GROMACS .gro file of C-alpha atoms in nm:
model
  466
    1UNK     CA    1  -0.404  -0.578   4.799
    2UNK     CA    2  -0.636  -0.822   4.698
    3UNK     CA    3  -1.063  -0.842   4.575
    4UNK     CA    4  -1.121  -1.005   4.805
    5UNK     CA    5  -1.012  -0.817   5.101
    6UNK     CA    6  -1.213  -0.496   5.012
    7UNK     CA    7  -1.628  -0.478   4.938
    8UNK     CA    8  -1.864  -0.650   5.068
    9UNK     CA    9  -2.138  -0.488   5.065
   10UNK     CA   10  -2.071  -0.373   4.641
   11UNK     CA   11  -2.027  -0.748   4.484
   12UNK     CA   12  -2.142  -0.693   4.166
   13UNK     CA   13  -1.955  -0.332   4.145
   14UNK     CA   14  -1.685  -0.548   4.289
   15UNK     CA   15  -1.718  -0.823   4.071
   16UNK     CA   16  -1.760  -0.560   3.757
   17UNK     CA   17  -1.455  -0.404   3.840
   18UNK     CA   18  -1.253  -0.702   3.926
   19UNK     CA   19  -1.352  -0.874   3.567
   20UNK     CA   20  -1.388  -0.601   3.285
   21UNK     CA   21  -1.147  -0.618   3.014
   22UNK     CA   22  -0.971  -0.227   3.088
   23UNK     CA   23  -0.825  -0.076   2.797
   24UNK     CA   24  -0.421   0.073   2.849
   25UNK     CA   25  -0.414   0.400   2.658
   26UNK     CA   26  -0.072   0.445   2.766
   27UNK     CA   27   0.232   0.159   2.757
   28UNK     CA   28   0.577   0.160   2.632
   29UNK     CA   29   0.595  -0.222   2.616
   30UNK     CA   30   0.931  -0.366   2.417
   31UNK     CA   31   0.906  -0.540   2.090
   32UNK     CA   32   0.823  -0.868   2.063
   33UNK     CA   33   1.198  -0.935   1.967
   34UNK     CA   34   1.331  -0.642   2.240
   35UNK     CA   35   1.170  -0.896   2.455
   36UNK     CA   36   1.327  -1.239   2.393
   37UNK     CA   37   1.625  -1.107   2.343
   38UNK     CA   38   1.675  -0.930   2.675
   39UNK     CA   39   1.415  -1.138   2.931
   40UNK     CA   40   1.422  -0.978   3.266
   41UNK     CA   41   1.439  -1.231   3.537
   42UNK     CA   42   1.264  -1.176   3.914
   43UNK     CA   43   1.402  -0.876   4.034
   44UNK     CA   44   1.337  -0.713   3.723
   45UNK     CA   45   0.997  -0.813   3.630
   46UNK     CA   46   0.948  -0.642   3.996
   47UNK     CA   47   1.180  -0.382   3.976
   48UNK     CA   48   1.253  -0.255   3.683
   49UNK     CA   49   1.012   0.046   3.687
   50UNK     CA   50   0.933   0.363   3.895
   51UNK     CA   51   0.980   0.219   4.224
   52UNK     CA   52   1.367   0.269   4.143
   53UNK     CA   53   1.303   0.641   4.210
   54UNK     CA   54   1.157   0.604   4.574
   55UNK     CA   55   1.408   0.301   4.616
   56UNK     CA   56   1.701   0.577   4.553
   57UNK     CA   57   1.490   0.899   4.762
   58UNK     CA   58   1.483   0.572   5.037
   59UNK     CA   59   1.817   0.633   5.050
   60UNK     CA   60   1.923   0.362   4.828
   61UNK     CA   61   2.253   0.370   4.658
   62UNK     CA   62   2.257   0.417   4.293
   63UNK     CA   63   2.456   0.124   4.249
   64UNK     CA   64   2.245  -0.115   4.479
   65UNK     CA   65   2.009  -0.001   4.240
   66UNK     CA   66   2.178  -0.099   3.965
   67UNK     CA   67   2.268  -0.457   4.089
   68UNK     CA   68   1.937  -0.552   4.098
   69UNK     CA   69   1.936  -0.576   3.743
   70UNK     CA   70   2.235  -0.800   3.711
   71UNK     CA   71   2.144  -1.152   3.655
   72UNK     CA   72   2.524  -1.289   3.710
   73UNK     CA   73   2.476  -1.180   4.080
   74UNK     CA   74   2.294  -1.374   4.315
   75UNK     CA   75   1.883  -1.291   4.379
   76UNK     CA   76   1.953  -1.215   4.771
   77UNK     CA   77   2.257  -1.064   4.723
   78UNK     CA   78   2.115  -0.803   4.503
   79UNK     CA   79   1.806  -0.740   4.673
   80UNK     CA   80   1.987  -0.750   5.018
   81UNK     CA   81   2.129  -0.392   4.889
   82UNK     CA   82   1.753  -0.217   4.899
   83UNK     CA   83   1.594  -0.457   5.130
   84UNK     CA   84   1.592  -0.148   5.404
   85UNK     CA   85   1.539   0.140   5.132
   86UNK     CA   86   1.219  -0.111   5.009
   87UNK     CA   87   1.100  -0.178   5.350
   88UNK     CA   88   1.082   0.187   5.393
   89UNK     CA   89   0.885   0.255   5.045
   90UNK     CA   90   0.626  -0.111   5.049
   91UNK     CA   91   0.308   0.146   5.091
   92UNK     CA   92   0.361   0.400   4.827
   93UNK     CA   93   0.173   0.371   4.511
   94UNK     CA   94   0.496   0.278   4.292
   95UNK     CA   95   0.553  -0.001   4.593
   96UNK     CA   96   0.177  -0.104   4.602
   97UNK     CA   97   0.238  -0.140   4.260
   98UNK     CA   98   0.589  -0.417   4.338
   99UNK     CA   99   0.349  -0.603   4.599
  100UNK     CA  100   0.024  -0.711   4.343
  101UNK     CA  101   0.339  -0.806   4.060
  102UNK     CA  102   0.497  -1.019   4.319
  103UNK     CA  103   0.117  -1.139   4.412
  104UNK     CA  104  -0.025  -1.187   4.073
  105UNK     CA  105   0.298  -1.273   3.854
  106UNK     CA  106   0.433  -1.490   4.051
  107UNK     CA  107   0.279  -1.588   4.429
  108UNK     CA  108   0.455  -1.442   4.624
  109UNK     CA  109   0.323  -1.275   4.939
  110UNK     CA  110   0.697  -1.215   5.081
  111UNK     CA  111   0.908  -1.016   4.963
  112UNK     CA  112   1.264  -1.086   5.108
  113UNK     CA  113   1.572  -1.196   4.961
  114UNK     CA  114   1.493  -1.564   5.090
  115UNK     CA  115   1.151  -1.639   4.957
  116UNK     CA  116   1.236  -1.475   4.572
  117UNK     CA  117   1.605  -1.643   4.570
  118UNK     CA  118   1.340  -2.004   4.644
  119UNK     CA  119   1.070  -1.881   4.404
  120UNK     CA  120   1.082  -2.101   4.064
  121UNK     CA  121   1.078  -1.828   3.796
  122UNK     CA  122   0.768  -1.853   3.583
  123UNK     CA  123   0.848  -1.620   3.297
  124UNK     CA  124   1.139  -1.716   3.139
  125UNK     CA  125   1.125  -1.434   2.816
  126UNK     CA  126   0.891  -1.668   2.577
  127UNK     CA  127   0.738  -1.580   2.247
  128UNK     CA  128   0.367  -1.464   2.322
  129UNK     CA  129   0.387  -1.435   2.698
  130UNK     CA  130   0.370  -1.050   2.633
  131UNK     CA  131   0.067  -1.053   2.527
  132UNK     CA  132  -0.005  -1.365   2.765
  133UNK     CA  133   0.103  -1.095   3.098
  134UNK     CA  134  -0.101  -0.793   2.989
  135UNK     CA  135  -0.442  -1.018   2.827
  136UNK     CA  136  -0.466  -1.244   2.994
  137UNK     CA  137  -0.329  -1.185   3.383
  138UNK     CA  138  -0.364  -0.794   3.353
  139UNK     CA  139  -0.675  -0.862   3.125
  140UNK     CA  140  -0.628  -0.635   2.934
  141UNK     CA  141  -0.847  -0.498   2.581
  142UNK     CA  142  -0.548  -0.408   2.432
  143UNK     CA  143  -0.238  -0.157   2.535
  144UNK     CA  144  -0.164   0.192   2.336
  145UNK     CA  145   0.225   0.168   2.307
  146UNK     CA  146   0.420   0.504   2.257
  147UNK     CA  147   0.757   0.335   2.146
  148UNK     CA  148   0.938   0.651   2.122
  149UNK     CA  149   0.940   0.671   1.788
  150UNK     CA  150   0.695   0.803   1.495
  151UNK     CA  151   0.735   0.470   1.280
  152UNK     CA  152   0.461   0.227   1.362
  153UNK     CA  153   0.593  -0.123   1.389
  154UNK     CA  154   0.585  -0.407   1.168
  155UNK     CA  155   0.387  -0.588   1.458
  156UNK     CA  156   0.174  -0.360   1.447
  157UNK     CA  157  -0.038  -0.559   1.092
  158UNK     CA  158  -0.243  -0.816   1.120
  159UNK     CA  159  -0.385  -0.797   1.476
  160UNK     CA  160  -0.587  -0.594   1.761
  161UNK     CA  161  -0.416  -0.610   2.077
  162UNK     CA  162  -0.060  -0.418   2.050
  163UNK     CA  163  -0.134  -0.031   1.884
  164UNK     CA  164   0.071   0.207   1.841
  165UNK     CA  165   0.105   0.614   1.900
  166UNK     CA  166   0.318   0.818   1.658
  167UNK     CA  167   0.567   0.988   1.868
  168UNK     CA  168   0.654   1.390   1.723
  169UNK     CA  169   0.825   1.459   2.088
  170UNK     CA  170   1.131   1.666   1.904
  171UNK     CA  171   0.936   1.852   1.677
  172UNK     CA  172   0.684   1.974   1.962
  173UNK     CA  173   1.044   2.083   2.133
  174UNK     CA  174   1.169   2.241   1.848
  175UNK     CA  175   1.436   1.992   1.788
  176UNK     CA  176   1.363   1.822   1.503
  177UNK     CA  177   1.588   1.561   1.422
  178UNK     CA  178   1.700   1.658   1.092
  179UNK     CA  179   1.940   1.393   0.984
  180UNK     CA  180   1.632   1.094   1.100
  181UNK     CA  181   1.430   1.305   0.816
  182UNK     CA  182   1.662   1.304   0.625
  183UNK     CA  183   1.783   0.934   0.586
  184UNK     CA  184   1.355   0.827   0.656
  185UNK     CA  185   1.219   1.006   0.442
  186UNK     CA  186   1.472   1.139   0.188
  187UNK     CA  187   1.335   1.552   0.279
  188UNK     CA  188   1.627   1.787   0.299
  189UNK     CA  189   1.478   2.058   0.541
  190UNK     CA  190   1.589   2.382   0.381
  191UNK     CA  191   1.313   2.519   0.471
  192UNK     CA  192   0.978   2.538   0.717
  193UNK     CA  193   0.795   2.438   0.315
  194UNK     CA  194   0.965   2.137   0.357
  195UNK     CA  195   0.960   2.050   0.740
  196UNK     CA  196   0.567   2.059   0.723
  197UNK     CA  197   0.617   1.775   0.396
  198UNK     CA  198   0.778   1.658   0.656
  199UNK     CA  199   0.502   1.617   0.943
  200UNK     CA  200   0.251   1.529   0.678
  201UNK     CA  201   0.479   1.237   0.543
  202UNK     CA  202   0.487   1.085   0.875
  203UNK     CA  203   0.096   1.093   0.936
  204UNK     CA  204   0.034   0.998   0.565
  205UNK     CA  205   0.272   0.680   0.614
  206UNK     CA  206   0.158   0.612   0.952
  207UNK     CA  207  -0.187   0.714   1.017
  208UNK     CA  208  -0.379   0.500   0.929
  209UNK     CA  209  -0.241   0.215   1.115
  210UNK     CA  210  -0.190   0.445   1.469
  211UNK     CA  211  -0.398   0.461   1.727
  212UNK     CA  212  -0.323   0.855   1.835
  213UNK     CA  213  -0.028   1.063   1.838
  214UNK     CA  214   0.207   1.124   2.154
  215UNK     CA  215   0.428   1.431   2.224
  216UNK     CA  216   0.600   1.496   2.599
  217UNK     CA  217   0.787   1.790   2.549
  218UNK     CA  218   0.678   1.909   2.908
  219UNK     CA  219   1.038   1.745   2.960
  220UNK     CA  220   1.228   1.988   2.715
  221UNK     CA  221   0.983   2.293   2.718
  222UNK     CA  222   0.661   2.464   2.887
  223UNK     CA  223   0.398   2.350   2.796
  224UNK     CA  224   0.244   2.722   2.713
  225UNK     CA  225   0.160   2.760   2.367
  226UNK     CA  226   0.100   3.032   2.111
  227UNK     CA  227   0.014   3.066   1.764
  228UNK     CA  228   0.356   3.152   1.539
  229UNK     CA  229   0.390   3.334   1.171
  230UNK     CA  230   0.603   3.173   0.960
  231UNK     CA  231   0.867   3.412   0.923
  232UNK     CA  232   0.932   3.433   1.246
  233UNK     CA  233   0.923   3.018   1.283
  234UNK     CA  234   1.159   2.975   0.900
  235UNK     CA  235   1.386   3.211   1.072
  236UNK     CA  236   1.376   2.964   1.438
  237UNK     CA  237   1.418   2.705   1.157
  238UNK     CA  238   1.711   2.827   1.029
  239UNK     CA  239   1.881   2.880   1.366
  240UNK     CA  240   1.866   2.521   1.522
  241UNK     CA  241   1.928   2.448   1.101
  242UNK     CA  242   2.297   2.613   1.183
  243UNK     CA  243   2.315   2.633   1.581
  244UNK     CA  244   2.199   2.251   1.682
  245UNK     CA  245   2.258   2.263   2.056
  246UNK     CA  246   2.310   2.577   2.075
  247UNK     CA  247   1.996   2.789   1.950
  248UNK     CA  248   1.797   2.969   2.185
  249UNK     CA  249   1.502   2.861   2.372
  250UNK     CA  250   1.319   3.128   2.299
  251UNK     CA  251   1.361   3.030   1.939
  252UNK     CA  252   1.337   2.619   1.985
  253UNK     CA  253   0.988   2.672   2.098
  254UNK     CA  254   0.872   2.952   1.866
  255UNK     CA  255   0.941   2.647   1.623
  256UNK     CA  256   0.832   2.403   1.887
  257UNK     CA  257   0.499   2.570   1.841
  258UNK     CA  258   0.444   2.597   1.435
  259UNK     CA  259   0.545   2.226   1.473
  260UNK     CA  260   0.276   2.176   1.724
  261UNK     CA  261   0.014   2.413   1.496
  262UNK     CA  262   0.066   2.144   1.228
  263UNK     CA  263   0.058   1.864   1.420
  264UNK     CA  264  -0.251   1.950   1.576
  265UNK     CA  265  -0.489   2.038   1.238
  266UNK     CA  266  -0.291   1.723   1.115
  267UNK     CA  267  -0.405   1.452   1.453
  268UNK     CA  268  -0.774   1.618   1.305
  269UNK     CA  269  -0.729   1.559   0.922
  270UNK     CA  270  -0.645   1.176   0.985
  271UNK     CA  271  -0.870   1.152   1.259
  272UNK     CA  272  -0.544   1.124   1.579
  273UNK     CA  273  -0.688   1.219   1.955
  274UNK     CA  274  -0.300   1.383   2.026
  275UNK     CA  275  -0.188   1.300   2.396
  276UNK     CA  276   0.003   1.553   2.603
  277UNK     CA  277   0.252   1.486   2.917
  278UNK     CA  278   0.087   1.732   3.179
  279UNK     CA  279   0.244   1.746   3.505
  280UNK     CA  280   0.455   1.547   3.708
  281UNK     CA  281   0.835   1.468   3.556
  282UNK     CA  282   0.961   1.107   3.595
  283UNK     CA  283   1.302   1.232   3.791
  284UNK     CA  284   1.468   1.238   4.101
  285UNK     CA  285   1.591   1.539   4.238
  286UNK     CA  286   1.435   1.777   3.961
  287UNK     CA  287   1.361   2.110   4.088
  288UNK     CA  288   0.931   2.116   3.952
  289UNK     CA  289   0.831   2.400   3.794
  290UNK     CA  290   0.426   2.502   3.744
  291UNK     CA  291   0.507   2.453   3.311
  292UNK     CA  292   0.371   2.139   3.278
  293UNK     CA  293   0.073   2.208   3.434
  294UNK     CA  294  -0.314   2.195   3.183
  295UNK     CA  295  -0.365   2.567   3.224
  296UNK     CA  296  -0.063   2.702   2.998
  297UNK     CA  297  -0.264   2.444   2.651
  298UNK     CA  298  -0.605   2.699   2.721
  299UNK     CA  299  -0.454   2.888   2.394
  300UNK     CA  300  -0.390   2.524   2.186
  301UNK     CA  301  -0.735   2.420   2.267
  302UNK     CA  302  -0.909   2.744   2.182
  303UNK     CA  303  -0.669   2.718   1.862
  304UNK     CA  304  -0.775   2.412   1.793
  305UNK     CA  305  -1.147   2.271   1.891
  306UNK     CA  306  -1.200   2.013   1.606
  307UNK     CA  307  -0.856   1.842   1.803
  308UNK     CA  308  -0.913   1.591   2.012
  309UNK     CA  309  -0.659   1.623   2.300
  310UNK     CA  310  -0.584   1.335   2.572
  311UNK     CA  311  -0.436   1.527   2.875
  312UNK     CA  312  -0.244   1.252   3.047
  313UNK     CA  313  -0.145   1.202   3.395
  314UNK     CA  314  -0.412   1.381   3.621
  315UNK     CA  315  -0.181   1.677   3.559
  316UNK     CA  316  -0.028   1.607   3.868
  317UNK     CA  317   0.029   1.797   4.090
  318UNK     CA  318  -0.183   2.019   3.923
  319UNK     CA  319  -0.431   1.789   3.923
  320UNK     CA  320  -0.753   2.112   4.072
  321UNK     CA  321  -0.645   2.279   3.746
  322UNK     CA  322  -0.723   1.962   3.537
  323UNK     CA  323  -1.048   1.908   3.649
  324UNK     CA  324  -1.128   2.264   3.537
  325UNK     CA  325  -0.956   2.238   3.151
  326UNK     CA  326  -1.187   1.885   3.119
  327UNK     CA  327  -1.499   2.151   3.254
  328UNK     CA  328  -1.431   2.434   2.977
  329UNK     CA  329  -1.317   2.167   2.668
  330UNK     CA  330  -1.535   1.949   2.505
  331UNK     CA  331  -1.257   1.855   2.275
  332UNK     CA  332  -1.059   1.740   2.587
  333UNK     CA  333  -1.047   1.437   2.804
  334UNK     CA  334  -0.806   1.278   3.095
  335UNK     CA  335  -0.615   1.009   3.116
  336UNK     CA  336  -0.578   0.852   3.485
  337UNK     CA  337  -0.213   0.672   3.264
  338UNK     CA  338   0.033   0.706   3.525
  339UNK     CA  339  -0.150   0.801   3.792
  340UNK     CA  340  -0.347   0.520   4.082
  341UNK     CA  341   0.128   0.432   4.046
  342UNK     CA  342   0.227   0.798   4.136
  343UNK     CA  343   0.022   0.891   4.393
  344UNK     CA  344  -0.318   0.672   4.429
  345UNK     CA  345  -0.507   0.833   4.695
  346UNK     CA  346  -0.443   1.182   4.513
  347UNK     CA  347  -0.617   0.973   4.230
  348UNK     CA  348  -0.878   0.871   4.385
  349UNK     CA  349  -0.955   1.217   4.519
  350UNK     CA  350  -0.999   1.355   4.104
  351UNK     CA  351  -1.179   1.082   4.057
  352UNK     CA  352  -1.456   1.207   4.277
  353UNK     CA  353  -1.390   1.585   4.157
  354UNK     CA  354  -1.442   1.490   3.842
  355UNK     CA  355  -1.748   1.337   3.880
  356UNK     CA  356  -1.913   1.646   4.069
  357UNK     CA  357  -1.807   1.879   3.847
  358UNK     CA  358  -1.696   1.695   3.460
  359UNK     CA  359  -1.977   1.425   3.257
  360UNK     CA  360  -1.816   1.120   3.249
  361UNK     CA  361  -1.719   1.071   2.895
  362UNK     CA  362  -1.377   1.280   3.022
  363UNK     CA  363  -1.240   0.959   3.138
  364UNK     CA  364  -0.987   0.705   3.068
  365UNK     CA  365  -0.908   0.439   3.422
  366UNK     CA  366  -0.576   0.295   3.303
  367UNK     CA  367  -0.205   0.365   3.147
  368UNK     CA  368  -0.002   0.140   3.307
  369UNK     CA  369   0.292   0.328   3.111
  370UNK     CA  370   0.577   0.098   3.194
  371UNK     CA  371   0.833  -0.079   2.938
  372UNK     CA  372   0.785  -0.473   3.075
  373UNK     CA  373   0.448  -0.627   3.054
  374UNK     CA  374   0.507  -0.692   3.470
  375UNK     CA  375   0.540  -0.378   3.512
  376UNK     CA  376   0.185  -0.318   3.367
  377UNK     CA  377  -0.034  -0.607   3.551
  378UNK     CA  378   0.089  -0.526   3.869
  379UNK     CA  379  -0.009  -0.135   3.781
  380UNK     CA  380  -0.354  -0.263   3.619
  381UNK     CA  381  -0.448  -0.443   3.931
  382UNK     CA  382  -0.385  -0.183   4.160
  383UNK     CA  383  -0.637   0.074   3.927
  384UNK     CA  384  -0.863  -0.134   3.965
  385UNK     CA  385  -0.882  -0.159   4.359
  386UNK     CA  386  -0.836   0.173   4.360
  387UNK     CA  387  -1.117   0.267   4.120
  388UNK     CA  388  -1.325   0.021   4.354
  389UNK     CA  389  -1.244   0.208   4.668
  390UNK     CA  390  -1.338   0.578   4.471
  391UNK     CA  391  -1.669   0.450   4.274
  392UNK     CA  392  -1.799   0.260   4.649
  393UNK     CA  393  -1.759   0.571   4.784
  394UNK     CA  394  -1.905   0.782   4.557
  395UNK     CA  395  -2.201   0.506   4.617
  396UNK     CA  396  -2.232   0.546   4.970
  397UNK     CA  397  -2.230   0.900   4.975
  398UNK     CA  398  -2.493   0.875   4.797
  399UNK     CA  399  -2.407   1.008   4.458
  400UNK     CA  400  -2.477   0.708   4.240
  401UNK     CA  401  -2.600   0.436   4.322
  402UNK     CA  402  -2.435   0.043   4.269
  403UNK     CA  403  -2.589  -0.007   3.923
  404UNK     CA  404  -2.456   0.346   3.794
  405UNK     CA  405  -2.148   0.327   3.952
  406UNK     CA  406  -2.140  -0.010   3.763
  407UNK     CA  407  -2.230   0.185   3.472
  408UNK     CA  408  -1.968   0.471   3.571
  409UNK     CA  409  -1.689   0.207   3.564
  410UNK     CA  410  -1.774   0.062   3.224
  411UNK     CA  411  -1.748   0.380   3.063
  412UNK     CA  412  -1.392   0.458   3.223
  413UNK     CA  413  -1.271   0.114   3.121
  414UNK     CA  414  -1.375   0.019   2.811
  415UNK     CA  415  -1.676   0.299   2.611
  416UNK     CA  416  -1.444   0.642   2.615
  417UNK     CA  417  -1.159   0.437   2.455
  418UNK     CA  418  -1.405   0.301   2.201
  419UNK     CA  419  -1.556   0.622   2.139
  420UNK     CA  420  -1.245   0.883   2.210
  421UNK     CA  421  -1.052   0.715   1.968
  422UNK     CA  422  -1.242   0.502   1.734
  423UNK     CA  423  -1.135   0.234   1.791
  424UNK     CA  424  -1.373  -0.072   1.630
  425UNK     CA  425  -1.224   0.113   1.288
  426UNK     CA  426  -0.869   0.162   1.408
  427UNK     CA  427  -0.874  -0.241   1.573
  428UNK     CA  428  -1.056  -0.358   1.182
  429UNK     CA  429  -0.766  -0.191   1.006
  430UNK     CA  430  -0.495  -0.355   1.182
  431UNK     CA  431  -0.669  -0.656   1.166
  432UNK     CA  432  -0.628  -0.675   0.759
  433UNK     CA  433  -0.332  -0.515   0.764
  434UNK     CA  434  -0.114  -0.763   0.577
  435UNK     CA  435   0.207  -0.579   0.537
  436UNK     CA  436   0.406  -0.186   0.617
  437UNK     CA  437   0.557  -0.070   0.371
  438UNK     CA  438   0.713   0.141   0.660
  439UNK     CA  439   1.126  -0.078   0.783
  440UNK     CA  440   1.110  -0.305   1.005
  441UNK     CA  441   1.091  -0.291   1.354
  442UNK     CA  442   1.345  -0.449   1.590
  443UNK     CA  443   1.330  -0.258   1.934
  444UNK     CA  444   1.629  -0.039   1.885
  445UNK     CA  445   1.393   0.272   1.905
  446UNK     CA  446   1.350   0.156   2.248
  447UNK     CA  447   1.682   0.165   2.494
  448UNK     CA  448   1.840  -0.180   2.540
  449UNK     CA  449   1.990  -0.234   2.870
  450UNK     CA  450   2.222  -0.462   2.928
  451UNK     CA  451   2.403  -0.518   3.325
  452UNK     CA  452   2.519  -0.243   3.381
  453UNK     CA  453   2.296  -0.038   3.324
  454UNK     CA  454   1.944  -0.218   3.267
  455UNK     CA  455   1.686   0.006   3.514
  456UNK     CA  456   1.446   0.275   3.448
  457UNK     CA  457   1.643   0.492   3.655
  458UNK     CA  458   1.983   0.548   3.377
  459UNK     CA  459   1.687   0.585   3.135
  460UNK     CA  460   1.597   0.885   2.948
  461UNK     CA  461   1.238   1.033   3.099
  462UNK     CA  462   1.129   1.050   2.757
  463UNK     CA  463   1.248   0.670   2.623
  464UNK     CA  464   1.058   0.577   2.964
  465UNK     CA  465   0.767   0.718   3.246
  466UNK     CA  466   0.712   0.956   3.015
   0.00000   0.00000   0.00000
């Protein structure tokens, strides 16, 4: 899976896609402190990502997957427990990503226990290693990180590579964390006015240095949205304050819809796009009901025509509907984050469909959606390889010339992101920011793993893979 084995006919296109610094619009990259405190070994870097789901589906036990990430055990023995499942999974999108990590991070072409055990460890978890892997190996312009918190971390200031989202999922769920609001914002939420003030304060504090707002409420409720009046929303909040986890789905959806309305308005006021998870949910054995397709959001997009919405993950497996949504709404962009690894062939077909239906300023080419930088490296190479295959197909079929394909690639990889996220301004603000008034970030908002739980398999979906 290398560029050398790919295009011969369109060398200029291949070189452009290979060499251009690409924006990553969605990652869960852990903070520097967390990375240094708990550095992964070679098996962690290779397998502590989405492949664990395919290994389980392929027949590996949860125990054998967990053993992969126990550094106290021999590499060969740890790998042996999933070797058969790996053979069955190596050609999936996730498997391709693992093979590309092995190739481009470790120079390993043979995925066996013996080969991995004998390989000299190249990335032991030194300071600056995250940046080296993401900027120099993956060749990324920057990463936009969802740390699953509403605070922009202190490490954001003074640099322009690690950019951060404001995560407001709990509000969109209709389950706002009232204790956290009281503790961090010093606001006691007793009514809807106080809840609105809390959301406003989050934007005031974090908006100037954030790159976007993010929510993955599709994991917990329908994406279908409707305008809610103050009376019903107030009653829903009263129920949440009184009943907590026992609050009905109807009440939580009502309160969540009110919060989403408020968030969309404030996102516009603060010049921040609103990222929303759509489509596939990262789990094994969960029933996929059609409540996460992009068509559920049409009322929200109609209601907030000035808000810039980013619909993530191509809404797989409902991607055909997303093409129609992107064609209808000027304020909607489509993010291919996670999609190339989730199903690269479906994503390639989706891009071809978008070329034929939707203006070219509507697509973002990549987001690795990963906690470990090594995983983002593998997925970045995968995205480049499949984007090249896709554009070669378009040139072969006569839809565009090679020069036009290069221009299209530039849009998807760089230009659209800089325009949609106003990145020149955002990066300038971060570079000149000397001190944030927020509490220092220690990485605690991203789950820390010990040997018994060191796997994406045991993380909550709202922490990783969303």
